[in-house]
Tab-separated table of C-alpha atoms in Angstrom:
chain	number	residue	atom	x	y	z
R	1	MET	CA	0.000	0.000	0.000
R	2	LEU	CA	2.822	2.409	0.895
R	3	LEU	CA	4.614	1.556	-2.352
R	4	LYS	CA	1.436	2.308	-4.322
R	5	ARG	CA	1.115	5.786	-2.665
R	6	VAL	CA	4.765	6.576	-3.370
R	7	SER	CA	4.297	5.488	-6.980
R	8	ILE	CA	1.203	7.678	-7.377
R	9	ARG	CA	3.036	10.670	-5.851
R	10	CYS	CA	5.994	10.115	-8.184
R	11	CYS	CA	3.652	10.018	-11.187
R	12	TYR	CA	1.941	13.186	-9.963
R	13	LEU	CA	5.266	14.998	-9.473
R	14	THR	CA	6.461	13.835	-12.898
R	15	LEU	CA	3.259	15.186	-14.444
R	16	LEU	CA	3.743	18.553	-12.702
R	17	VAL	CA	7.345	18.763	-13.926
R	18	LEU	CA	6.271	17.925	-17.486
R	19	LEU	CA	3.544	20.586	-17.383
R	20	ALA	CA	6.021	23.166	-16.090
R	21	MET	CA	8.489	22.226	-18.832
R	22	THR	CA	5.744	22.596	-21.449
R	23	ASN	CA	5.048	26.136	-20.207
R	24	VAL	CA	8.755	27.012	-20.335
R	25	LEU	CA	9.074	25.593	-23.843
R	26	HIS	CA	5.990	27.464	-25.006
R	27	ALA	CA	7.386	30.706	-23.617
R	28	SER	CA	10.539	30.251	-25.691
R	29	THR	CA	8.782	29.246	-28.907
R	30	PRO	CA	8.881	32.098	-31.421
R	31	GLU	CA	5.723	33.061	-33.297
R	32	LYS	CA	4.599	36.022	-35.348
R	33	GLY	CA	3.626	38.816	-32.961
R	34	MET	CA	6.246	38.063	-30.326
R	35	PHE	CA	9.237	40.067	-29.120
R	36	LEU	CA	12.769	38.756	-29.322
R	37	VAL	CA	14.690	40.401	-26.484
R	38	ALA	CA	18.470	40.294	-26.923
R	39	ASP	CA	20.527	38.702	-24.178
R	40	GLU	CA	22.946	41.028	-22.366
R	41	GLN	CA	25.862	38.982	-23.718
R	42	LEU	CA	24.846	39.196	-27.389
R	43	LYS	CA	27.953	40.595	-29.090
R	44	ASP	CA	26.553	41.565	-32.513
R	45	PRO	CA	26.408	45.400	-32.372
R	46	ARG	CA	23.414	45.433	-34.744
R	47	PHE	CA	21.341	43.636	-32.102
R	48	SER	CA	22.996	44.588	-28.808
R	49	ASN	CA	20.230	45.588	-26.354
R	50	GLY	CA	17.782	45.062	-29.204
R	51	VAL	CA	14.092	44.230	-29.215
R	52	ILE	CA	12.711	42.675	-32.389
R	53	LEU	CA	9.044	42.233	-33.264
R	54	LEU	CA	8.561	39.050	-35.282
R	55	ILE	CA	6.446	39.852	-38.331
R	56	GLN	CA	6.885	36.394	-39.886
R	57	HIS	CA	7.778	32.966	-38.519
R	58	ASN	CA	7.091	29.848	-40.568
R	59	ALA	CA	8.777	26.879	-42.244
R	60	GLN	CA	10.533	29.170	-44.731
R	61	GLY	CA	12.188	31.293	-42.037
R	62	SER	CA	11.626	34.313	-39.844
R	63	ALA	CA	11.579	38.075	-40.258
R	64	GLY	CA	11.273	40.917	-37.800
R	65	LEU	CA	11.690	44.614	-37.147
R	66	VAL	CA	13.998	46.117	-34.539
R	67	VAL	CA	11.535	48.286	-32.607
R	68	ASN	CA	13.871	50.127	-30.240
R	69	ARG	CA	16.337	51.864	-32.598
R	70	GLY	CA	16.062	55.086	-34.504
R	71	SER	CA	17.555	55.514	-37.960
R	72	ARG	CA	20.221	57.998	-38.984
R	73	LEU	CA	17.994	58.774	-41.960
R	74	SER	CA	14.934	60.971	-41.711
R	75	LEU	CA	11.660	59.966	-43.329
R	76	SER	CA	11.451	63.295	-45.146
R	77	ALA	CA	14.879	62.661	-46.706
R	78	ILE	CA	13.762	59.496	-48.489
R	79	LEU	CA	10.091	60.113	-49.342
R	80	PRO	CA	8.703	62.577	-51.897
R	81	LYS	CA	7.896	66.050	-50.574
R	82	ASP	CA	4.161	65.512	-51.174
R	83	SER	CA	4.076	62.345	-49.027
R	84	ILE	CA	1.412	62.401	-46.310
R	85	LEU	CA	3.868	60.587	-44.044
R	86	THR	CA	6.464	63.364	-44.044
R	87	GLY	CA	3.813	66.028	-43.550
R	88	ASP	CA	2.471	64.046	-40.607
R	89	GLY	CA	5.791	64.364	-38.762
R	90	GLY	CA	6.587	60.684	-39.222
R	91	THR	CA	9.976	59.378	-38.149
R	92	LEU	CA	12.082	56.534	-39.467
R	93	SER	CA	13.393	53.623	-37.393
R	94	TYR	CA	16.142	51.083	-38.071
R	95	GLY	CA	14.323	47.815	-38.816
R	96	GLY	CA	17.420	45.680	-39.338
R	97	PRO	CA	20.398	44.995	-41.564
R	98	VAL	CA	18.587	43.055	-44.303
R	99	ASP	CA	17.719	44.954	-47.498
R	100	PRO	CA	18.168	48.604	-46.464
R	101	ASN	CA	16.110	49.629	-49.520
R	102	THR	CA	12.971	48.088	-47.984
R	103	LEU	CA	10.626	50.512	-46.233
R	104	LEU	CA	8.001	48.916	-43.991
R	105	ALA	CA	5.368	50.370	-41.690
R	106	LEU	CA	3.612	49.128	-38.586
R	107	VAL	CA	0.196	50.732	-38.374
R	108	LYS	CA	-2.545	50.608	-35.751
R	109	VAL	CA	-5.953	51.202	-37.303
R	110	ARG	CA	-9.433	52.028	-36.081
R	111	ASN	CA	-11.370	49.525	-38.205
R	112	HIS	CA	-9.925	48.496	-41.558
R	113	PRO	CA	-6.250	48.082	-42.506
R	114	PRO	CA	-4.767	49.107	-45.845
R	115	GLU	CA	-4.458	46.510	-48.601
R	116	PRO	CA	-2.201	44.598	-48.599
R	117	ALA	CA	-1.365	44.348	-44.890
R	118	ASP	CA	-0.741	41.496	-42.463
R	119	GLU	CA	-1.903	41.577	-38.840
R	120	VAL	CA	1.062	41.009	-36.517
R	121	VAL	CA	-0.466	41.802	-33.126
R	122	GLU	CA	-4.164	42.448	-32.560
R	123	GLY	CA	-4.985	45.703	-34.352
R	124	LEU	CA	-1.378	46.233	-35.504
R	125	TYR	CA	-0.537	45.557	-39.144
R	126	VAL	CA	2.649	45.485	-41.204
R	127	THR	CA	2.598	46.884	-44.720
R	128	GLY	CA	4.837	48.733	-47.135
R	129	VAL	CA	5.465	52.436	-46.609
R	130	GLY	CA	4.280	53.078	-50.190
R	131	VAL	CA	0.983	51.301	-49.450
R	132	LEU	CA	0.471	53.399	-46.338
R	133	ASP	CA	1.421	56.618	-48.134
R	134	GLU	CA	-1.107	56.032	-50.944
R	135	TRP	CA	-3.926	54.805	-48.695
R	136	VAL	CA	-6.971	57.022	-49.222
R	137	ASP	CA	-8.345	56.199	-45.748
R	138	PHE	CA	-5.101	57.149	-43.979
R	139	SER	CA	-6.466	60.180	-42.107
R	140	THR	CA	-9.650	58.443	-40.919
R	141	GLU	CA	-8.268	54.968	-40.132
R	142	VAL	CA	-4.755	55.435	-38.718
R	143	VAL	CA	-4.434	55.660	-34.947
R	144	SER	CA	-0.638	55.488	-34.929
R	145	TYR	CA	2.191	54.213	-37.095
R	146	ARG	CA	5.960	53.723	-37.297
R	147	THR	CA	8.133	53.335	-40.379
R	148	PHE	CA	11.257	51.183	-40.715
R	149	VAL	CA	14.195	50.936	-43.066
R	150	GLY	CA	15.410	47.350	-43.514
R	151	TYR	CA	14.405	44.311	-41.484
R	152	THR	CA	15.914	41.293	-39.739
R	153	GLY	CA	15.817	37.816	-41.223
R	154	TRP	CA	16.658	34.213	-40.406
R	155	ALA	CA	16.737	31.105	-42.581
R	156	ALA	CA	14.558	28.149	-41.579
R	157	GLY	CA	15.714	26.803	-38.206
R	158	GLN	CA	18.317	29.536	-37.643
R	159	LEU	CA	16.290	31.542	-35.136
R	160	GLY	CA	15.505	28.421	-33.092
R	161	THR	CA	19.229	27.702	-32.831
R	162	GLU	CA	19.930	31.249	-31.629
R	163	ILE	CA	17.167	31.018	-29.009
R	164	GLN	CA	18.484	27.663	-27.744
R	165	ARG	CA	21.965	29.204	-27.520
R	166	GLY	CA	20.502	31.925	-25.285
R	167	ASP	CA	20.870	34.885	-27.656
R	168	TRP	CA	17.172	35.787	-27.426
R	169	SER	CA	14.314	35.584	-24.938
R	170	VAL	CA	10.819	35.352	-26.379
R	171	LEU	CA	7.950	37.429	-24.973
R	172	GLN	CA	4.443	38.231	-26.169
R	173	ALA	CA	4.404	41.616	-27.903
R	174	ASP	CA	1.755	44.288	-27.623
R	175	ALA	CA	0.954	47.211	-29.905
R	176	GLU	CA	1.406	49.827	-27.184
R	177	SER	CA	5.017	48.820	-26.498
R	178	VAL	CA	5.773	48.872	-30.220
R	179	LEU	CA	4.234	52.292	-30.831
R	180	THR	CA	5.029	54.296	-27.675
R	181	GLY	CA	7.890	56.750	-27.507
R	182	ASP	CA	9.922	54.954	-24.800
R	183	GLN	CA	11.920	52.903	-27.290
R	184	GLY	CA	15.177	53.710	-25.494
R	185	GLN	CA	13.921	51.989	-22.336
R	186	LEU	CA	12.017	49.129	-23.969
R	187	TRP	CA	14.889	46.627	-23.767
R	188	GLU	CA	15.504	47.346	-20.059
R	189	ARG	CA	11.785	47.164	-19.253
R	190	LEU	CA	11.327	43.830	-21.027
R	191	ARG	CA	14.509	42.353	-19.490
R	192	GLU	CA	13.077	43.089	-16.040
R	193	THR	CA	10.048	40.904	-16.794
R	194	LEU	CA	12.175	37.846	-17.635
R	195	PRO	CA	12.574	35.090	-15.045
R	196	LYS	CA	15.923	35.266	-13.251
């Protein structure tokens, strides 16, 4: 009888450990709409103290935007003078080292996003800067937006390897953190939420 109770307790403890491990694994599994928070020891200067919003993660690979770095370029320097984005006081952020000719926008809308656009986080869409600039409903639909030059990218399986190595922590993203003006403190704030 005692052996049976010990066996049941061992099975129960094993089940609890497995459930806890599942939660830990889920927390480190990257998905579109999650933040990658750089580890303090990450040596690559392009990503040191970086926070990346994953805008794509599938069997073909992953892509993201660095959301806590400004760009040395101004938006008005690269867009036509009649652009609604430059007249709106829009700024440009460094999205990553891949394809510096790519201009992307993250936009929070009231009801309907521009076409084409892909929802990344609830109510927050990624699209091309040109799409956003030519969108006839811009003034009535846009709540807030940010523009990015370049993006980050990983081949299939590469990001998983970097996460296992400890280069990145994975956290659920939210539109407010992406769009607010405290980008300089975002990395520190997110690091504080990570388990020690």
